[in-house]
CSV table of C-alpha atoms and ligand atoms in Angstrom, one decimal:
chain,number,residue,atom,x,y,z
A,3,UNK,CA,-12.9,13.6,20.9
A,4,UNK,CA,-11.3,10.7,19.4
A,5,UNK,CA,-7.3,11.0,18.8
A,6,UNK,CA,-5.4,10.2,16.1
A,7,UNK,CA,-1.9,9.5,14.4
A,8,UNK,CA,-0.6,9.0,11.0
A,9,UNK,CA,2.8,7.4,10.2
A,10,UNK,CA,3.3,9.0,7.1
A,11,UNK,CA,2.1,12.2,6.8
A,12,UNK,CA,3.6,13.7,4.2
A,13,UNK,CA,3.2,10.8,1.5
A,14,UNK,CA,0.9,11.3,-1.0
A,15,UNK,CA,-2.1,8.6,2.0
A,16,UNK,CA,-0.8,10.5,4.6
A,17,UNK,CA,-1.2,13.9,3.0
A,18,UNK,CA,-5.0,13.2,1.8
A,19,UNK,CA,-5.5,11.8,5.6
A,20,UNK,CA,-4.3,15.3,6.6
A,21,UNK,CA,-6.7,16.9,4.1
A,22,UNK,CA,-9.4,14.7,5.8
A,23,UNK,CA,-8.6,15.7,9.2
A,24,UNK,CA,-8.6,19.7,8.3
A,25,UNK,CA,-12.0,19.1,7.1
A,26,UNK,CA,-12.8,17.4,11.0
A,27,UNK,CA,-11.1,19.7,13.5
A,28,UNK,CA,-13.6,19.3,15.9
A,29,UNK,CA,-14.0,15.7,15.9
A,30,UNK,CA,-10.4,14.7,16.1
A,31,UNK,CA,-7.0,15.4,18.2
A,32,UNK,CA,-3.9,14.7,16.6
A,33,UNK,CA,-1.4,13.1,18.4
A,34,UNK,CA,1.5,12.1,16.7
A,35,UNK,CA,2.5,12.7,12.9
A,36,UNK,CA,5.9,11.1,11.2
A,37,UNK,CA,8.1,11.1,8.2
A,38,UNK,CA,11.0,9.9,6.9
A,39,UNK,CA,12.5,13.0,5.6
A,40,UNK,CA,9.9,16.1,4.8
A,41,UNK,CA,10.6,18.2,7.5
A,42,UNK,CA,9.4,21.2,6.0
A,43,UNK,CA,6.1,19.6,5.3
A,44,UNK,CA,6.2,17.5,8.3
A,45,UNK,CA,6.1,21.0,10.6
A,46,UNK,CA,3.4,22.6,8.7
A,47,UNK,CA,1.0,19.5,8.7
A,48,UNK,CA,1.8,19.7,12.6
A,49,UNK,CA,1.2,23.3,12.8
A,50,UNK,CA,-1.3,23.5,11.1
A,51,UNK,CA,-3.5,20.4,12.9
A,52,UNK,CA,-2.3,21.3,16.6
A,53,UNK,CA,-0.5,17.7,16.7
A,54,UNK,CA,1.2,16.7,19.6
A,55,UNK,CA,4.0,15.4,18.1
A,56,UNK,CA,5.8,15.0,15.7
A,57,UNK,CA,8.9,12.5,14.5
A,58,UNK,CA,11.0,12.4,11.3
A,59,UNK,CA,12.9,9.0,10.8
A,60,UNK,CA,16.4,11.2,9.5
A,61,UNK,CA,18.2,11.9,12.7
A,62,UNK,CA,20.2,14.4,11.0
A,63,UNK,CA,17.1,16.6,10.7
A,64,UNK,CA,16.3,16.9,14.0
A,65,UNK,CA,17.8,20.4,14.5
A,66,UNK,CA,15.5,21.7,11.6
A,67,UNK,CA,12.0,20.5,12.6
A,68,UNK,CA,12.9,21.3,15.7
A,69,UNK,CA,13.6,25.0,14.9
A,70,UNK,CA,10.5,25.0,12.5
A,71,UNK,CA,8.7,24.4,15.2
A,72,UNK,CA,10.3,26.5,18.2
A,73,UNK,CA,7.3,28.7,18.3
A,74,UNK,CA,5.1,25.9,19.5
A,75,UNK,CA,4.8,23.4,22.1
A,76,UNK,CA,5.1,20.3,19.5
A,77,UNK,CA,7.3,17.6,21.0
A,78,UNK,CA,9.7,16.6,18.7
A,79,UNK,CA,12.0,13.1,18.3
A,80,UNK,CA,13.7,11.6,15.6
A,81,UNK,CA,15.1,8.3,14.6
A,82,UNK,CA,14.1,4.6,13.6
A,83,UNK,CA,13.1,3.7,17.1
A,84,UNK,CA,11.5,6.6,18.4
A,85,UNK,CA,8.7,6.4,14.7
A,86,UNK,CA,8.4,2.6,16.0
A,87,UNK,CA,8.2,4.0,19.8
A,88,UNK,CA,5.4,6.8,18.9
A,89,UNK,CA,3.3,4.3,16.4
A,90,UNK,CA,2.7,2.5,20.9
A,91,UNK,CA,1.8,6.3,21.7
A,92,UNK,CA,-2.3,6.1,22.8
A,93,UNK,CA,-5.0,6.9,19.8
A,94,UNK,CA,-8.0,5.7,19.4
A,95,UNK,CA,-6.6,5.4,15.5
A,96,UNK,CA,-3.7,5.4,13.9
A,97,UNK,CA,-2.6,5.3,9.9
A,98,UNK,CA,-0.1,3.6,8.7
A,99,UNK,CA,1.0,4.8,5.9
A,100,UNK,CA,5.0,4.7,5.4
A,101,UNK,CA,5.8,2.6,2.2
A,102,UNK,CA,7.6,-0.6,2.3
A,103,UNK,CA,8.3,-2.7,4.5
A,104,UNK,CA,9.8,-0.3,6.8
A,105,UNK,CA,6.6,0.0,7.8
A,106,UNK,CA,6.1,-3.4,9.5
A,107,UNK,CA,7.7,-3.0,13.2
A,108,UNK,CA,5.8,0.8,13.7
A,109,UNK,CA,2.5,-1.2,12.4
A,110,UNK,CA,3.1,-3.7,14.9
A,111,UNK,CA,3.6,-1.4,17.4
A,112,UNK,CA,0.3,0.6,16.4
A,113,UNK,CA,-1.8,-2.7,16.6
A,114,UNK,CA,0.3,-3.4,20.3
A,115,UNK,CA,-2.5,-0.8,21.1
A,116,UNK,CA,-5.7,-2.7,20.4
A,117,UNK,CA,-7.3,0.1,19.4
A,118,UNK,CA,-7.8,1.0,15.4
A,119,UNK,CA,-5.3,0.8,12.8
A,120,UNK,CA,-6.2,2.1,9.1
A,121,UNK,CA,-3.5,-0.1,7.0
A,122,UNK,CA,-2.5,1.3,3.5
A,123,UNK,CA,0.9,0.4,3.4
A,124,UNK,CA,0.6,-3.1,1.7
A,125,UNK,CA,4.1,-4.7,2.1
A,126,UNK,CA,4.2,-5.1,5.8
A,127,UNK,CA,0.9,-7.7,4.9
A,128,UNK,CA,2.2,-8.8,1.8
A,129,UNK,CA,5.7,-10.2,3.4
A,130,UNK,CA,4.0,-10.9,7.3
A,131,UNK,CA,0.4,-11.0,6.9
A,132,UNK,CA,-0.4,-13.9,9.3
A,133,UNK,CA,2.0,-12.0,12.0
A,134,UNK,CA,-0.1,-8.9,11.2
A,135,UNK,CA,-3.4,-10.6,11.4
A,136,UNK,CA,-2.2,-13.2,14.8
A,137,UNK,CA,-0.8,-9.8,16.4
A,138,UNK,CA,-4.4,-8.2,16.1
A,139,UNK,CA,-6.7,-11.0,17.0
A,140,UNK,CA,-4.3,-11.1,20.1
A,141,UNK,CA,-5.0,-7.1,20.6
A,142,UNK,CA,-8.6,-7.1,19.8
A,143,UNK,CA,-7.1,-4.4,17.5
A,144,UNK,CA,-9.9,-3.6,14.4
A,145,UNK,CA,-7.8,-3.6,11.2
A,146,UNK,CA,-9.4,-1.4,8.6
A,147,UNK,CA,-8.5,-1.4,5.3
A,148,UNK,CA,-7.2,1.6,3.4
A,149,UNK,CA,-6.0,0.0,-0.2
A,150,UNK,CA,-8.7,1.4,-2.2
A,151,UNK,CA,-9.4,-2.4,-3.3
A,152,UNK,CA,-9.9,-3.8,0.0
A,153,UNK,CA,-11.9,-1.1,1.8
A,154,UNK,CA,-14.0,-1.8,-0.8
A,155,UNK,CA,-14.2,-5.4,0.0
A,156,UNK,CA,-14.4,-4.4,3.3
A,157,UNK,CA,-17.4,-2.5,3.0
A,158,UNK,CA,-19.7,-5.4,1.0
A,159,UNK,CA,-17.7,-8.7,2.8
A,160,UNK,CA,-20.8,-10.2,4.6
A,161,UNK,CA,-18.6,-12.1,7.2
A,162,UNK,CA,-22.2,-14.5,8.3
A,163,UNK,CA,-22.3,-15.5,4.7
A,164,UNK,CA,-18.8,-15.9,4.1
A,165,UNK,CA,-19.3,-19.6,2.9
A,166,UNK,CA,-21.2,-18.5,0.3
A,167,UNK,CA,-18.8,-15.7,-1.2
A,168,UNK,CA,-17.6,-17.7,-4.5
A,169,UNK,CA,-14.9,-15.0,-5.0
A,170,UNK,CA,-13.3,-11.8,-4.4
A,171,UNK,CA,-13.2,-9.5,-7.3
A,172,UNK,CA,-10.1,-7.3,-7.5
A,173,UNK,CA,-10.3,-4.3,-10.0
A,174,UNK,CA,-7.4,-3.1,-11.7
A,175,UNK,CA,-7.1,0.1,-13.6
A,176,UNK,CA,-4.6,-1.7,-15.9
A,177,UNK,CA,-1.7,1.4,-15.3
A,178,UNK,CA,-0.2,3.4,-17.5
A,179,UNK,CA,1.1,1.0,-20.0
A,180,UNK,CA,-2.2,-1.1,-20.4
A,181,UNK,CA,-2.2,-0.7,-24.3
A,182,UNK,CA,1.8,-0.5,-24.4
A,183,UNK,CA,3.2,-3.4,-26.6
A,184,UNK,CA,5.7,-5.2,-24.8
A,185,UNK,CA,8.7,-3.7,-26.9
A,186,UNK,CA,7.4,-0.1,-25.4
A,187,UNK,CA,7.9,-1.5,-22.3
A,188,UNK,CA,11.0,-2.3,-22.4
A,189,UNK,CA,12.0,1.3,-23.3
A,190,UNK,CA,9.7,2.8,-20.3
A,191,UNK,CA,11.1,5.6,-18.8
A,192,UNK,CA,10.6,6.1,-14.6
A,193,UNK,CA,8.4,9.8,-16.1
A,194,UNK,CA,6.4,7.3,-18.1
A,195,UNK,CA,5.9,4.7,-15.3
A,196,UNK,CA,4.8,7.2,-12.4
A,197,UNK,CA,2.2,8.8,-15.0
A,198,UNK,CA,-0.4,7.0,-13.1
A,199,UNK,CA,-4.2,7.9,-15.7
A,200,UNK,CA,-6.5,7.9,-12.6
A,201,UNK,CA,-4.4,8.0,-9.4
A,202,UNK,CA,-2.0,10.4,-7.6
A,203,UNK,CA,-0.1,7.9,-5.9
A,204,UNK,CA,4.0,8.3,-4.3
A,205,UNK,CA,6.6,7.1,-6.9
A,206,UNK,CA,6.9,3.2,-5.9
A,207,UNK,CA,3.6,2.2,-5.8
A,208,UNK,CA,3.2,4.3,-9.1
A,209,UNK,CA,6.0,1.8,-10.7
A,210,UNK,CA,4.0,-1.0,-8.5
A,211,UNK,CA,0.8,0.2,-11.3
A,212,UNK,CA,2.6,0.1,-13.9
A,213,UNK,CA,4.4,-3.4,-13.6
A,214,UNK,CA,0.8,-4.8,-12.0
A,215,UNK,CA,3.0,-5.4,-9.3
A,216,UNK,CA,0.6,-3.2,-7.5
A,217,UNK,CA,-2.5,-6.0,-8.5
A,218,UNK,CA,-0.1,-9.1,-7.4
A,219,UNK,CA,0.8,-7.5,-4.1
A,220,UNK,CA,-2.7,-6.8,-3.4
A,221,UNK,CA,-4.0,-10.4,-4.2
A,222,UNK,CA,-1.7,-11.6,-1.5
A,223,UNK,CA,-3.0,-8.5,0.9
A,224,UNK,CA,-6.7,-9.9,0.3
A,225,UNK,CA,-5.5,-13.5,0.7
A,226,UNK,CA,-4.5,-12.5,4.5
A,227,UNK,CA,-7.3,-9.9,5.1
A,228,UNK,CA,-10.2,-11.7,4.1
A,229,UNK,CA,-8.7,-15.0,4.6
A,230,UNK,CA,-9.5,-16.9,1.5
A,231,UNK,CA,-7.2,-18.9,-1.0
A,232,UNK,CA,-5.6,-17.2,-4.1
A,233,UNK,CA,-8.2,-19.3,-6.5
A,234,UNK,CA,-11.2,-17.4,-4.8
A,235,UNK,CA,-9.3,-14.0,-5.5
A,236,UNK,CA,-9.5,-12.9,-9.1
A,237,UNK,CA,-8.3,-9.8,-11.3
A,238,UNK,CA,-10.3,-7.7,-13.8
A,239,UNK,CA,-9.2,-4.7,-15.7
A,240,UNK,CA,-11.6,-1.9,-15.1
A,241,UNK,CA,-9.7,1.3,-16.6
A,242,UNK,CA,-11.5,3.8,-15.1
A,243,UNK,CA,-11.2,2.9,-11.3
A,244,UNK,CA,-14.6,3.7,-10.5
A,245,UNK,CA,-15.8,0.3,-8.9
A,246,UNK,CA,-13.3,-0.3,-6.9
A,247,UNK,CA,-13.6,-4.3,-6.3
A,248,UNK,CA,-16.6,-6.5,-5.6
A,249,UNK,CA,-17.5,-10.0,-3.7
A,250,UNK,CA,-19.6,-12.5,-5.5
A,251,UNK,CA,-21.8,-14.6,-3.9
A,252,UNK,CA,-23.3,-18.4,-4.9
A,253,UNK,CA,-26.8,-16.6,-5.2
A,254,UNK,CA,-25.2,-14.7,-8.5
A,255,UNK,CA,-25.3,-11.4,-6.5
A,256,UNK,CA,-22.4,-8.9,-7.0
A,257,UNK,CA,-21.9,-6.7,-4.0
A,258,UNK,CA,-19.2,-3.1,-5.3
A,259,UNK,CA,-18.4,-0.2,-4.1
A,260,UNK,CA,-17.8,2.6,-6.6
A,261,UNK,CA,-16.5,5.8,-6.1
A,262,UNK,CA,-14.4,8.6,-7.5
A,263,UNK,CA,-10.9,7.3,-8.0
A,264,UNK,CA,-9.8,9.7,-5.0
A,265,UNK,CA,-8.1,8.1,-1.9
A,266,UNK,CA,-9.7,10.5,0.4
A,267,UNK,CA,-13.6,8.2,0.3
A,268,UNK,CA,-11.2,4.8,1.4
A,269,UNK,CA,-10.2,6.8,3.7
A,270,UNK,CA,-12.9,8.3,4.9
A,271,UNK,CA,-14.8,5.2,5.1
A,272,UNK,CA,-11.1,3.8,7.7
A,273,UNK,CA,-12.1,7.3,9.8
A,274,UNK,CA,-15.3,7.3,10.7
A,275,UNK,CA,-15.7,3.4,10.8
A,276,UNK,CA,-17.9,1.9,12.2
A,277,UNK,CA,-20.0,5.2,11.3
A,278,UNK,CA,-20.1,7.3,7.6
A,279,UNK,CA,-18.7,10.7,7.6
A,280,UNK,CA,-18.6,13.4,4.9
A,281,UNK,CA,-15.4,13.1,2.6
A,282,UNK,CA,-13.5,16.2,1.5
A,283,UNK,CA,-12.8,14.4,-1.8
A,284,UNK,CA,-14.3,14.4,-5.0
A,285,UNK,CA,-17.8,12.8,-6.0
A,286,UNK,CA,-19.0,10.7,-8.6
A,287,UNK,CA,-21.3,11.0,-11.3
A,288,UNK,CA,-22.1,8.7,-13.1
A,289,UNK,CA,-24.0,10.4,-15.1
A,290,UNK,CA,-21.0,12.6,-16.9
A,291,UNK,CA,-18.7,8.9,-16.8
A,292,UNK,CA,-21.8,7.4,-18.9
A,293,UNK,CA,-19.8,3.8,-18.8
A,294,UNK,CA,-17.7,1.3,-17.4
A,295,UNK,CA,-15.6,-0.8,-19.0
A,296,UNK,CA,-14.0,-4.1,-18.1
A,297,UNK,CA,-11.2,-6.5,-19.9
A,298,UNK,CA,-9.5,-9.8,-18.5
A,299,UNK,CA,-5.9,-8.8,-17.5
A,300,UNK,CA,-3.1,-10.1,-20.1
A,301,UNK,CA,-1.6,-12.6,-18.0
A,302,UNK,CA,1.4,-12.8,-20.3
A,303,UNK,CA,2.4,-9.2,-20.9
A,304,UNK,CA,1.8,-8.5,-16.9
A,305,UNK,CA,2.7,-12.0,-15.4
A,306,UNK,CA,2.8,-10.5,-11.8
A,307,UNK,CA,-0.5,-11.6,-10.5
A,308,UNK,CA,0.2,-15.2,-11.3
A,309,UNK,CA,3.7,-14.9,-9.5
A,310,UNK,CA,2.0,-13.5,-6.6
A,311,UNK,CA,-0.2,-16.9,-6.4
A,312,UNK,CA,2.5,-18.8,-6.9
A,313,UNK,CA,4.0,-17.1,-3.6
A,314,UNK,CA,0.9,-18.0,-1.7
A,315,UNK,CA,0.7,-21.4,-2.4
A,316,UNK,CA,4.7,-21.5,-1.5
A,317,UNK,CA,4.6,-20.4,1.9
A,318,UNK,CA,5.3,-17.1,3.7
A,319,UNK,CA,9.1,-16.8,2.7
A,320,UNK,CA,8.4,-16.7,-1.4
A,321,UNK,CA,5.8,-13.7,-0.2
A,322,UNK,CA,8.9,-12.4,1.4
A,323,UNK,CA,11.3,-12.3,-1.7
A,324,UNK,CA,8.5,-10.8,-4.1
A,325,UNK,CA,8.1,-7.9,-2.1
A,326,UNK,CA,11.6,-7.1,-1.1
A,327,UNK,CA,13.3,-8.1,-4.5
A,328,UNK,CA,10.2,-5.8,-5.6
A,329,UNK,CA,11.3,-2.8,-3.3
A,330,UNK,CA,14.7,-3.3,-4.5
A,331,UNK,CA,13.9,-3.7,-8.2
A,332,UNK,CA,11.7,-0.5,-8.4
A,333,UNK,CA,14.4,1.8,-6.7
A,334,UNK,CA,16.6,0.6,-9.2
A,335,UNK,CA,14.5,1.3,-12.3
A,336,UNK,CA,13.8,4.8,-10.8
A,337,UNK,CA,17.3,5.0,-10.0
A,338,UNK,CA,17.9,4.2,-14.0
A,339,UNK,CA,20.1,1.6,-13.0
A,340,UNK,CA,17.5,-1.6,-14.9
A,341,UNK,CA,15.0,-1.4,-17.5
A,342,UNK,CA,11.2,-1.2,-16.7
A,343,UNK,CA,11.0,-4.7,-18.0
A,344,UNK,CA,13.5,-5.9,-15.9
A,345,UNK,CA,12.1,-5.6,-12.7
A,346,UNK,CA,9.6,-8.3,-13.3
A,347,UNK,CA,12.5,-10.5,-14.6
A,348,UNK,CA,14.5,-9.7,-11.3
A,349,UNK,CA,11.8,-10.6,-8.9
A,350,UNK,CA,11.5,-13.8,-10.7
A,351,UNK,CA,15.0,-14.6,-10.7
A,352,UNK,CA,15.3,-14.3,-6.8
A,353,UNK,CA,11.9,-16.5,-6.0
A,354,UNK,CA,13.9,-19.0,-8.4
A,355,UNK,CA,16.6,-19.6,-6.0
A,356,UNK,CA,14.3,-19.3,-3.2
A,357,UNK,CA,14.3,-22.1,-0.1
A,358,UNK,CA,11.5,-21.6,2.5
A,359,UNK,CA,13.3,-20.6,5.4
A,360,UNK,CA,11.5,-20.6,8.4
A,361,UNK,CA,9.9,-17.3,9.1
A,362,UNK,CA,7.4,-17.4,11.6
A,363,UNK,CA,9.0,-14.8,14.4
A,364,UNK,CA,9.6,-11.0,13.8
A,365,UNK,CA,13.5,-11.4,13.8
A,366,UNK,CA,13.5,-14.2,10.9
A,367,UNK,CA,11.4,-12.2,8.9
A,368,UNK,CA,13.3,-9.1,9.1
A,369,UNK,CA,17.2,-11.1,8.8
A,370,UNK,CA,15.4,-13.2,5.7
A,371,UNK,CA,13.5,-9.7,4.0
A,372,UNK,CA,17.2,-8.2,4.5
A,373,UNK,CA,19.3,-11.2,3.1
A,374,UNK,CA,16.8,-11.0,0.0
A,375,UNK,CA,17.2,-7.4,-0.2
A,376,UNK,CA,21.0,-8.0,-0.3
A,377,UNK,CA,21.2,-10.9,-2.8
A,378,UNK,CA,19.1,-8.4,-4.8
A,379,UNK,CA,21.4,-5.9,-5.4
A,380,UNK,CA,24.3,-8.5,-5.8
A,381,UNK,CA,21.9,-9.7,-8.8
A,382,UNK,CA,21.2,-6.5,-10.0
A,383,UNK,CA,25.2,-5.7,-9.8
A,384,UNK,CA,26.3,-8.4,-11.2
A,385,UNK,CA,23.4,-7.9,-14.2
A,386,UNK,CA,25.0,-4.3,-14.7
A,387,UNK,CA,28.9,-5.7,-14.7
A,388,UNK,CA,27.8,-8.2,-17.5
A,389,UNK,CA,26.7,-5.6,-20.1
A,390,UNK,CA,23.0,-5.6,-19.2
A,391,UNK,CA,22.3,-2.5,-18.4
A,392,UNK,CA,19.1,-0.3,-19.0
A,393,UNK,CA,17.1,-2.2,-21.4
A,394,UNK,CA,14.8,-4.5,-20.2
A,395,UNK,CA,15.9,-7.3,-22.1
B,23,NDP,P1,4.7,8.0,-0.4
B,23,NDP,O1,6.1,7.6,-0.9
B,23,NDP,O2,4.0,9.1,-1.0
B,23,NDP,O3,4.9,8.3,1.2
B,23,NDP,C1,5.5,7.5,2.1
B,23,NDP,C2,5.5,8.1,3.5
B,23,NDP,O4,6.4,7.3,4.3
B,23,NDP,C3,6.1,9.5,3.6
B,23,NDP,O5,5.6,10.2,4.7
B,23,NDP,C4,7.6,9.2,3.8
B,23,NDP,O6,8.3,10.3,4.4
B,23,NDP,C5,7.5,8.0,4.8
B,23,NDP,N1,8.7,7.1,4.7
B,23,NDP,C6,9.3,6.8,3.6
B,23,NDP,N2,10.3,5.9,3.9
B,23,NDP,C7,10.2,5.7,5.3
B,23,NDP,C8,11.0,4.9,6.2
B,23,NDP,N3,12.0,4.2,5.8
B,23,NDP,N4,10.6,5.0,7.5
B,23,NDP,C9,9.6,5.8,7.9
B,23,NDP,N5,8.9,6.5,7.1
B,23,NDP,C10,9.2,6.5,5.8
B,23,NDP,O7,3.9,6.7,-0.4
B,23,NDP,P2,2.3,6.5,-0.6
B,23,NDP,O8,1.5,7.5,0.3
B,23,NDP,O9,2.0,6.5,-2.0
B,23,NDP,O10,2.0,5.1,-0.1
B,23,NDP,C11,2.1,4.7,1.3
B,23,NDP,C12,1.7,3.3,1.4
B,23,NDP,O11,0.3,3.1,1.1
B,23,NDP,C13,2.4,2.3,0.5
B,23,NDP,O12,2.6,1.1,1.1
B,23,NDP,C14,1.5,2.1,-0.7
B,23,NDP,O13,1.6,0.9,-1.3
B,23,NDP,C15,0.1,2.2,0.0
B,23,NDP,N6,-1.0,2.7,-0.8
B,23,NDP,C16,-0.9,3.9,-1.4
B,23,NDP,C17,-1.9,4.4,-2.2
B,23,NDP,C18,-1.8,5.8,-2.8
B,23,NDP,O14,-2.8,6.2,-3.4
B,23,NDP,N7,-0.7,6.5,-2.7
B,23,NDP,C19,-3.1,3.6,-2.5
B,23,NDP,C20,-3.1,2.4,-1.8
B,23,NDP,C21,-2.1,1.9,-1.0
B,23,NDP,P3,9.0,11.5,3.5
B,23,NDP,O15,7.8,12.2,2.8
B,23,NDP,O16,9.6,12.4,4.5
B,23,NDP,O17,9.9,10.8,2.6
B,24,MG,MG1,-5.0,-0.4,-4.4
C-alpha cells in the first residue's frame, strides 16, 4: 500500500484529490492531511479516509479539530511549522496543494523526502523555480505535475527528442471576461471574476483566470518544469478547455492531451504515475462537444503573458514581484479595496521599480517576496488615499 498526504485538503485540488482517494481505499493510506482554517472539513476528510493525521495552519483552532476528532485516534497539531514539519512526514506521495506562496517551505520540505510530490500550487515555482527544481535533482524527488496545463505536457514531453520540440503549446480557456470589452472590465465585480465557464477553481486562482494572470504564471511554471525559454512557450485560446496543452515537434507533429475540463484526470494521471488508474471524474465525448475552437490571445486587453516573459528574461527576483504583488493585488480586488483592472496595473507598477536583488538562498527569497508584499500594500494605500479607489482606471 502506497501512503499518501495532501497539504491542502480542503481547497477546491485538495478536495477532488480526496474524492480520488475515496474511490482508492484499498490502494492508498493516508497519512497526513492539512489546512489553513476548515476544521470542520478538515476532520471529516480525515474521518472519513482513516488519515493519520491531521494539521490546520490556525493555532487558535486547535481545540476544535481536536474535539472533532476525540472519538478517533487522529494525531492532531497546528501551526505554521508543524504543516512545514508534517509536509517531511514519510509518503511515498504527497500533494501540494495550499495556494500561494505559503506553499513554498512545506513543498520543500515534501521534496526533502525524495520520494513523489504532485505540485499544483503554482507560485512556489513561479517565484523559486530553480530552488524547487535544484532541491529535487538533489533528492531524486520525481516532481509530477498537477496544473492541468503542464500534466498535460507532461504526459506527451518526449524528454530523448527534446531538441526537436519547436514549442510548448499552452491552452488557455480565455476566463470569464474573454469577450468583455475593456470598459466592462473595469467595472468587474469579484462575483463576476470567480465565475470561472469551465472550471471550479478556489477564489484566487479564479481571479488569476480572469486577469490571464493564471496563463502568465503558468508560462513561467513551464519555463522551469520543462526547462525551455519563454520564446519556445506560447499561448492559445481554446474556450472550451478540452485539450489541455500540446508540444510541437520539428517533424510538424502535435502531441495533446484532451480531456474533460475536470481536475480529478490531472490528477489522476500525478497518482498513479508512472502507471494509469481509473479517474472518478467526468469523461469526454467528443462526440456531444462536436468542436474545438481556437483564437490567438489579445495581447493588449490581457497583457499578462507578455509581463510574465519579461520576468523570465529579468532574472528570478522580477518572477518574485509578479507573483507576490499578484497575491496582494487579487486579495485586494476580492477585498473591494481596487478595481478588477487595477490589479494588472499594480503588478506592473511594482516590477517598475524593481532591482534584482540577489535571491538565490531560501531566506532572500522569502525577506525579498515579503518586502514586495509590503511595498504592495503601501502602493495600494497610498492609491486609495489619493482618490483612486474601486475603478480600475
Ligand atoms: P483553494 O483556495 O481552494 O485551497 C487552498 C488550500 O490551502 C486550502 O486547503 C486552504 O485551507 C489551504 N491554505 C490556504 N492558505 C494557507 C496557508 N497560508 N498555509 C497553509 N495552508 C493554506 O485553492 P485551490 O485548490 O484552487 O488551488 C491550490 C493551488 O493549486 C493554487 O496554487 C492554484 O494556483 C493551484 N491550481 C489550482 C487549480 C484548481 O482547479 N483549483 C488548477 C491548477 C492549479 P482552508 O480551506 O482551511 O482555507
Ligand atoms: Mg492551469
Amino acid at each position: 500500500m502506497k501512503t499518501v498526504s495532501i497539504l491542502g485538503s480542503t481547497g477546491s485540488v485538495g478536495r477532488s484529490t480526496v474524492d480520488l482517494l475515496q474511490h482508492h481505499k484499498e490502494e492508498y493510506r493516508v497519512n497526513v492531511l492539512t489546512a489553513m482554517s476548515n476544521a470542520g472539513l478538515l476532520a471529516e476528510q480525515a474521518d472519513a479516509l482513516n488519515a493519520r493525521k491531521v494539521v490546520i495552519g490556525d493555532v487558535s483552532l486547535f481545540n476544535e479539530l481536536s474535539s472533532l476528532l476525540a472519538h478517533t485516534d487522529i494525531e492532531v497539531d497546528a501551526g505554521r511549522a508543524a504543516i512545514i514539519r508534517s509536509a517531511a512526514e514519510p509518503a511515498d506521495w504527497i500533494m501540494a496543494a495550499i495556494v500561494g506562496m505559503a506553499g513554498l517551505e512545506p513543498i520543500l520540505a515534501a521534496i526533502g523526502q525524495g520520494t513523489c510530490v504532485a505540485i499544483a500550487n503554482k507560485e512556489p515555482l513561479v517565484a523559486a523555480g530553480p530552488m524547487v527544481i535544484e532541491a529535487a535533482r538533489k533528492s531524486g524527488a520525481t516532481l509530477l505535475p498537477v496544473d492541468s496545463e503542464h500534466n498535460a505536457v507532461f504526459q506527451v514531453f518526449e524528454k530523448d527528442n527534446v531538441s526537436a520540440i519547436e514549442r510548448i503549446v499552452l491552452t488557455a480557456s480565455g476566463g470569464p471576461f474573454r469577450t468583455w470589452s475593456k470598459e466592462q472590465m473595469d467595472a468587474a465585480t469579484p462575483e463576476q471574476a470567480v465565475a470561472h465557464p469551465n472550471w471550479s477553481m478556489g477564489a484566487k486562482i479564479s481571479v488569476d483566470s480572469a486577469t490571464m494572470m493564471n496563463k502568465a504564471l503558468e508560462v513561467i511554471e513551464a519555463s522551469y518544469l520543462f526547462d525551455m525559454p519563454p520564446e519556445k512557450i506560447d499561448v492559445l485560446v481554446h474556450p472550451q478547455s478540452v485539450i489541455h496543452s500540446m508540444v510541437e515537434y520539428a517533424d510538424g507533429s502535435f502531441l495533446a492531451q484532451l480531456g474533460a475540463p475536470d481536475m480529478r484526470t490531472p490528477i489522476t494521471n500525478a497518482l498513479g504515475w508512472p502507471k494509469r488508474i481509473a479517474t472518478s471524474g467526468q469523461k469526454l465525448d467528443l462526440a456531444t462537444l462536436k468542436r474545438l475552437d481556437f483564437e490567438a490571445l489579445d495581447t493588449k486587453k490581457f497583457p499578462a503573458v507578455d509581463m510574465a516573459r519579461a520576468c523570465l528574461k529579468a532574472g528570478p527576483a522580477s518572477c518574485i514581484v509578479f507573483n507576490a504583488a499578484n497575491e496582494i493585488a487579487v486579495q485586494a480586488f476580492l477585498d473591494r479595496e481596487i478595481g478588477f483592472s487595477a490589479i494588472i496595473e499594480v503588478v506592473q507598477a511594482l516590477l517598475d521599480k524593481t532591482t534584482q536583488p540577489d535571491v538565490s538562498g531560501l531566506a532572500e527569497i522569502i525577506a525579498f517576496d515579503q518586502s514586495v508584499r509590503d511595498d504592495t500594500t503601501d502602493y495600494i494605500n497610498h492609491r486609495l488615499s489619493s482618490g483612486r479607489g474601486r475603478v480600475g482606471s
